[in-house]
CSV table of C-alpha atoms and ligand atoms in Angstrom, one decimal:
chain,number,residue,atom,x,y,z
A,1,MET,CA,-7.7,-44.4,-3.5
A,2,ILE,CA,-6.2,-43.6,-6.9
A,3,ARG,CA,-7.2,-39.7,-6.8
A,4,PRO,CA,-5.0,-38.6,-4.0
A,5,ILE,CA,-1.9,-40.4,-5.4
A,6,LEU,CA,-2.2,-38.5,-9.0
A,7,PHE,CA,-3.2,-35.1,-6.8
A,8,LEU,CA,0.2,-35.1,-5.1
A,9,ALA,CA,2.2,-36.3,-8.2
A,10,PHE,CA,0.4,-32.6,-10.3
A,11,LEU,CA,1.4,-30.6,-7.0
A,12,VAL,CA,4.6,-31.5,-7.5
A,13,LEU,CA,5.2,-30.5,-10.8
A,14,TYR,CA,3.2,-27.2,-10.1
A,15,ILE,CA,5.4,-26.3,-7.2
A,16,PRO,CA,8.6,-27.2,-8.1
A,17,ALA,CA,10.5,-25.2,-5.3
A,18,PHE,CA,9.9,-21.9,-3.5
A,19,ALA,CA,11.3,-20.2,-0.6
A,20,ALA,CA,10.0,-21.1,2.9
A,21,HIS,CA,10.4,-17.7,4.5
A,22,TYR,CA,10.4,-14.0,3.7
A,23,THR,CA,12.0,-11.1,6.0
A,24,GLY,CA,11.2,-7.6,5.8
A,25,LYS,CA,11.1,-4.4,8.0
A,26,GLN,CA,8.1,-2.3,9.1
A,27,GLY,CA,6.8,-0.3,6.0
A,28,GLN,CA,8.3,-2.4,3.2
A,29,ILE,CA,7.4,-4.4,0.2
A,30,ILE,CA,7.8,-8.2,-0.1
A,31,VAL,CA,7.9,-9.7,-3.4
A,32,VAL,CA,6.3,-13.0,-3.1
A,33,LYS,CA,6.7,-15.6,-5.9
A,34,ILE,CA,5.0,-18.9,-6.8
A,35,PRO,CA,6.6,-20.9,-9.7
A,36,ALA,CA,3.1,-22.2,-10.2
A,37,SER,CA,2.0,-23.3,-13.5
A,38,GLY,CA,-0.6,-25.7,-15.0
A,39,PRO,CA,-4.7,-24.9,-14.8
A,40,ILE,CA,-4.5,-22.5,-12.2
A,41,THR,CA,-8.2,-20.9,-11.9
A,42,ASN,CA,-7.4,-18.7,-8.7
A,43,ILE,CA,-4.2,-17.9,-6.5
A,44,GLU,CA,-4.9,-15.7,-3.7
A,45,GLY,CA,-2.9,-14.6,-0.4
A,46,ALA,CA,-4.0,-13.9,3.1
A,47,PHE,CA,-1.3,-11.9,5.6
A,48,ARG,CA,-2.9,-10.6,9.0
A,49,ASN,CA,-6.2,-10.7,7.7
A,50,ARG,CA,-5.3,-9.0,4.8
A,51,LYS,CA,-5.7,-10.1,1.2
A,52,VAL,CA,-2.9,-10.3,-1.4
A,53,TYR,CA,-3.2,-10.4,-4.6
A,54,PHE,CA,-1.3,-12.3,-7.7
A,55,PHE,CA,-0.4,-11.5,-11.2
A,56,LEU,CA,1.4,-13.2,-13.7
A,57,ASN,CA,5.3,-11.7,-14.4
A,58,GLU,CA,6.7,-11.9,-17.7
A,59,LYS,CA,8.6,-15.2,-16.7
A,60,SER,CA,5.3,-16.8,-16.2
A,61,GLU,CA,5.7,-16.7,-12.1
A,62,PHE,CA,3.1,-15.5,-9.9
A,63,VAL,CA,4.1,-12.4,-8.0
A,64,GLY,CA,2.1,-10.8,-4.8
A,65,LEU,CA,3.2,-7.8,-3.2
A,66,LEU,CA,2.7,-8.3,0.2
A,67,GLY,CA,2.8,-4.9,2.2
A,68,ILE,CA,4.0,-4.9,5.7
A,69,ASP,CA,2.1,-2.1,7.5
A,70,LEU,CA,4.4,0.7,9.3
A,71,LYS,CA,2.2,-0.7,12.7
A,72,ASP,CA,2.6,-4.1,12.2
A,73,LYS,CA,3.9,-5.4,15.3
A,74,PRO,CA,7.7,-7.0,14.9
A,75,GLY,CA,7.6,-11.2,14.7
A,76,THR,CA,6.8,-13.6,12.8
A,77,TYR,CA,3.4,-14.3,10.8
A,78,PRO,CA,2.2,-16.6,8.0
A,79,ILE,CA,1.2,-15.9,4.8
A,80,ASN,CA,-1.6,-18.3,3.5
A,81,ILE,CA,-2.0,-18.5,-0.2
A,82,ASP,CA,-4.5,-21.0,-1.5
A,83,ILE,CA,-4.4,-22.0,-4.9
A,84,SER,CA,-7.2,-23.4,-7.0
A,85,TYR,CA,-6.1,-25.8,-10.1
A,86,ASN,CA,-9.1,-26.9,-12.7
A,87,ILE,CA,-7.7,-31.0,-12.8
A,88,ASN,CA,-10.1,-33.1,-14.9
A,89,SER,CA,-12.8,-30.8,-15.1
A,90,GLY,CA,-12.9,-30.6,-11.1
A,91,LEU,CA,-11.2,-27.8,-8.5
A,92,GLU,CA,-8.7,-29.2,-6.7
A,93,ALA,CA,-7.3,-26.8,-4.1
A,94,GLN,CA,-3.9,-26.3,-2.3
A,95,ARG,CA,-2.6,-24.5,0.2
A,96,LEU,CA,0.8,-23.1,0.7
A,97,THR,CA,2.0,-21.4,3.8
A,98,TYR,CA,5.1,-19.2,4.5
A,99,LYS,CA,6.6,-18.1,7.3
A,100,VAL,CA,6.9,-14.0,6.9
A,101,ALA,CA,9.5,-12.5,9.7
A,102,VAL,CA,8.7,-9.0,10.5
A,103,GLU,CA,11.5,-6.8,11.4
A,104,ARG,CA,11.6,-3.8,13.2
A,105,GLU,CA,12.6,-0.2,11.6
A,106,ASN,CA,13.7,2.5,13.7
A,107,PHE,CA,11.6,4.9,12.9
A,108,HIS,CA,12.4,8.7,13.8
A,109,VAL,CA,10.8,9.8,17.3
A,110,GLU,CA,10.2,13.6,18.1
A,111,TYR,CA,9.1,14.4,21.6
A,112,PHE,CA,7.1,17.4,22.3
A,113,THR,CA,6.1,19.3,25.3
A,114,VAL,CA,3.1,22.0,24.1
A,115,PRO,CA,0.1,23.9,25.6
A,116,MET,CA,-2.8,21.4,25.3
A,117,GLU,CA,-5.0,24.1,23.7
A,118,LYS,CA,-2.3,24.0,20.8
A,119,VAL,CA,-2.7,20.0,20.3
A,120,THR,CA,-6.6,19.8,20.9
A,121,LEU,CA,-9.2,20.4,18.2
A,122,THR,CA,-12.5,21.8,18.3
A,123,PRO,CA,-15.5,19.5,18.6
A,124,LYS,CA,-16.7,20.6,15.4
A,125,ALA,CA,-12.8,20.3,13.6
A,126,THR,CA,-12.9,16.7,15.4
A,127,GLN,CA,-16.7,15.8,13.6
A,128,ARG,CA,-15.4,16.5,10.7
A,129,ALA,CA,-11.8,14.7,10.8
A,130,ASN,CA,-13.3,11.5,12.1
A,131,GLY,CA,-16.1,11.8,9.4
A,132,GLU,CA,-13.3,12.5,6.6
A,133,ARG,CA,-11.5,9.5,8.1
A,134,GLN,CA,-14.6,7.2,7.7
A,135,GLN,CA,-14.8,8.4,4.0
A,136,VAL,CA,-11.1,7.7,3.3
A,137,ARG,CA,-11.0,4.0,5.0
A,138,ASP,CA,-14.6,3.3,2.8
A,139,THR,CA,-12.9,4.3,0.0
A,140,LEU,CA,-9.2,2.2,0.6
A,141,ASN,CA,-11.3,-1.0,1.5
A,142,ASP,CA,-12.7,-1.0,-1.9
A,143,GLU,CA,-10.3,-2.8,-4.0
A,144,SER,CA,-10.4,-3.5,-7.6
A,145,SER,CA,-9.0,-6.6,-9.2
A,146,GLU,CA,-7.9,-5.4,-12.3
A,147,LYS,CA,-4.0,-4.4,-12.6
A,148,LEU,CA,-3.7,-1.2,-13.9
A,149,TRP,CA,0.2,-0.4,-12.7
A,150,ASN,CA,3.3,-1.8,-15.0
A,151,ARG,CA,6.3,-2.1,-12.9
A,152,ASP,CA,7.7,1.5,-13.3
A,153,PHE,CA,6.9,3.3,-10.5
A,154,VAL,CA,7.4,7.2,-11.2
A,155,ILE,CA,8.6,9.7,-8.4
A,156,PRO,CA,5.7,12.4,-8.3
A,157,VAL,CA,7.7,15.6,-7.7
A,158,LYS,CA,11.4,16.0,-7.8
A,159,GLY,CA,12.3,17.9,-4.6
A,160,ARG,CA,14.4,17.5,-1.2
A,161,GLN,CA,12.8,14.9,1.2
A,162,SER,CA,11.6,16.8,3.7
A,163,GLY,CA,9.4,14.3,6.1
A,164,VAL,CA,10.4,10.7,7.0
A,165,PHE,CA,8.3,8.1,6.8
A,166,GLY,CA,7.0,6.4,9.5
A,167,SER,CA,8.4,9.0,12.3
A,168,TYR,CA,6.1,10.1,14.6
A,169,ARG,CA,5.7,12.7,17.5
A,170,VAL,CA,4.9,11.9,21.0
A,171,ILE,CA,3.5,15.2,22.2
A,172,ASN,CA,3.0,15.8,26.3
A,173,GLY,CA,3.6,12.1,26.6
A,174,GLN,CA,1.2,10.8,24.0
A,175,PRO,CA,2.4,9.0,20.9
A,176,ARG,CA,0.4,10.6,17.7
A,177,SER,CA,-0.3,8.5,14.6
A,178,PRO,CA,3.2,8.1,12.6
A,179,HIS,CA,3.8,9.8,9.7
A,180,ASN,CA,2.2,7.2,7.1
A,181,GLY,CA,3.8,8.8,3.4
A,182,GLU,CA,6.8,10.9,2.6
A,183,ASP,CA,7.1,14.5,2.2
A,184,ILE,CA,8.7,15.8,-0.8
A,185,ALA,CA,9.3,19.9,-0.1
A,186,ALA,CA,8.9,21.8,-3.6
A,187,PRO,CA,7.5,25.5,-4.5
A,188,VAL,CA,3.5,26.0,-5.0
A,189,GLY,CA,2.1,24.9,-8.2
A,190,THR,CA,5.4,22.5,-8.9
A,191,GLU,CA,3.5,19.8,-11.3
A,192,VAL,CA,2.9,16.4,-9.4
A,193,LEU,CA,2.6,13.4,-11.3
A,194,ALA,CA,1.0,10.2,-11.2
A,195,THR,CA,3.2,7.2,-9.8
A,196,ASN,CA,1.8,5.0,-12.2
A,197,ASN,CA,-1.3,3.8,-14.6
A,198,GLY,CA,-4.5,3.9,-12.6
A,199,GLN,CA,-8.3,5.7,-12.0
A,200,VAL,CA,-9.0,8.3,-9.9
A,201,ARG,CA,-10.8,7.2,-7.4
A,202,MET,CA,-11.6,10.1,-5.2
A,203,THR,CA,-10.5,13.7,-5.0
A,204,VAL,CA,-10.9,15.7,-1.3
A,205,ASP,CA,-10.4,19.1,0.3
A,206,HIS,CA,-9.8,17.5,3.6
A,207,PHE,CA,-9.3,19.1,7.3
A,208,PHE,CA,-5.6,17.6,7.5
A,209,SER,CA,-4.4,16.6,4.2
A,210,GLY,CA,-5.9,19.2,2.6
A,211,LYS,CA,-6.8,19.0,-1.8
A,212,GLY,CA,-5.9,15.4,-2.2
A,213,ILE,CA,-6.0,12.9,-4.7
A,214,TYR,CA,-6.3,8.9,-4.5
A,215,LEU,CA,-5.5,6.7,-7.2
A,216,ASP,CA,-6.7,3.4,-7.4
A,217,HIS,CA,-3.9,1.3,-9.6
A,218,GLY,CA,-5.9,-2.1,-8.9
A,219,LEU,CA,-4.9,-5.3,-6.8
A,220,GLY,CA,-5.5,-3.4,-3.5
A,221,LEU,CA,-2.9,-0.6,-4.6
A,222,TYR,CA,-3.4,2.8,-4.0
A,223,SER,CA,-1.6,6.2,-4.1
A,224,MET,CA,-2.2,9.7,-2.4
A,225,TYR,CA,-1.5,13.0,-3.3
A,226,PHE,CA,-1.9,15.6,-0.4
A,227,HIS,CA,-2.1,19.5,0.4
A,228,LEU,CA,-2.2,19.9,-3.1
A,229,SER,CA,-2.8,23.8,-4.7
A,230,GLU,CA,-4.8,22.4,-7.3
A,231,ILE,CA,-6.5,19.1,-8.5
A,232,LEU,CA,-6.1,18.4,-12.5
A,233,VAL,CA,-7.9,15.5,-12.7
A,234,LYS,CA,-11.6,14.3,-12.0
A,235,GLU,CA,-13.4,11.2,-10.3
A,236,GLY,CA,-13.3,8.3,-12.6
A,237,GLU,CA,-10.8,9.5,-15.0
A,238,PHE,CA,-8.0,7.3,-16.0
A,239,VAL,CA,-4.7,8.4,-16.1
A,240,ARG,CA,-1.2,7.4,-17.1
A,241,ALA,CA,2.2,7.0,-15.0
A,242,GLY,CA,4.1,10.2,-15.4
A,243,GLN,CA,1.0,12.7,-16.1
A,244,VAL,CA,0.4,15.6,-14.4
A,245,ILE,CA,-2.6,15.3,-12.1
A,246,GLY,CA,-2.0,18.2,-9.6
A,247,ARG,CA,0.2,20.7,-8.5
A,248,VAL,CA,2.0,21.1,-4.9
A,249,GLY,CA,0.4,23.5,-2.6
A,250,LYS,CA,0.2,23.8,1.3
A,251,THR,CA,-3.6,23.1,1.8
A,252,GLY,CA,-4.9,21.1,4.9
A,253,ARG,CA,-2.7,21.4,8.1
A,254,VAL,CA,0.6,21.9,7.2
A,255,THR,CA,3.7,24.2,7.9
A,256,GLY,CA,5.2,25.2,4.2
A,257,PRO,CA,4.4,23.7,0.6
A,258,HIS,CA,5.0,20.1,0.2
A,259,LEU,CA,3.5,17.1,-1.2
A,260,HIS,CA,2.8,14.2,1.0
A,261,TRP,CA,2.5,10.8,-0.8
A,262,ALA,CA,1.4,7.8,0.8
A,263,VAL,CA,0.9,4.2,-0.7
A,264,ARG,CA,-1.6,1.7,0.5
A,265,LEU,CA,-1.1,-1.6,-0.7
A,266,ASN,CA,-3.5,-4.2,0.9
A,267,GLY,CA,-4.6,-2.5,3.8
A,268,ALA,CA,-1.1,-1.8,4.3
A,269,TYR,CA,0.8,2.0,4.6
A,270,VAL,CA,4.0,1.2,3.1
A,271,ASN,CA,6.8,3.5,2.5
A,272,PRO,CA,5.9,4.7,-1.1
A,273,PHE,CA,9.5,4.8,-2.0
A,274,ALA,CA,9.5,1.2,-1.9
A,275,LEU,CA,7.6,0.8,-5.2
A,276,THR,CA,10.5,2.3,-7.1
A,277,GLU,CA,12.7,-0.2,-5.8
A,278,LEU,CA,10.5,-3.2,-6.5
A,279,GLY,CA,12.1,-6.3,-8.8
A,280,PHE,CA,9.7,-8.8,-10.3
B,1,ZN,ZN1,3.3,14.0,5.2
């Protein structure tokens, strides 16, 4: 009977205080901080079946970046955080549950009526695009647990923002997939910089996205750079924040030269500019 009481006393020491509630809009990143200390062996969160990784910041707080997908429906969901402690050579576990309120973002909607043959892909193109979508899904679902990035994220191209994150088109009454990145307009050949340290996980030449680079920054964070004219890195290569990795182009299905910059965090597509505004 002594053991549970001791354990409770420990927990009070380990978790002195925590926010009980988080709020964020669709496509945003919520910084979750756990002021935990002691003999922690593992800490891991789950939000809507997506894994949330935690790391230590300079203040010895455990920080998790919780990505709210642009398609997460507004509502309140739990984030469960499981903490394992090594106490007296035995493992003890604790679960913290916080509420996360997902708020609606007013994404831009455009309505179009066009002849069907203009928007319908050929069976061959459909097959190719589906295969490529699966290839991307498989790659992005493979999350590496080593954190390569640091807190200063670089905007990959200086230019005019020409596409709005989360906006979507309704063509002939059918809503299309929302725009899951930001477009930055710049002339063909403009240098594209890596937003942070990472490893080149995949380079592609795809039907929709054209020449593209997928950077794996670790802990479930990926950044993507599409429609390039040139890819200047190789798969498996490690890159530094600010390193030139490619050049702006207009490959794939585009109307003009621009960079499509997208970020996936723990399985959620988030606004890439949210990375440049993080405080932790
Ligand atoms: Zn785009």
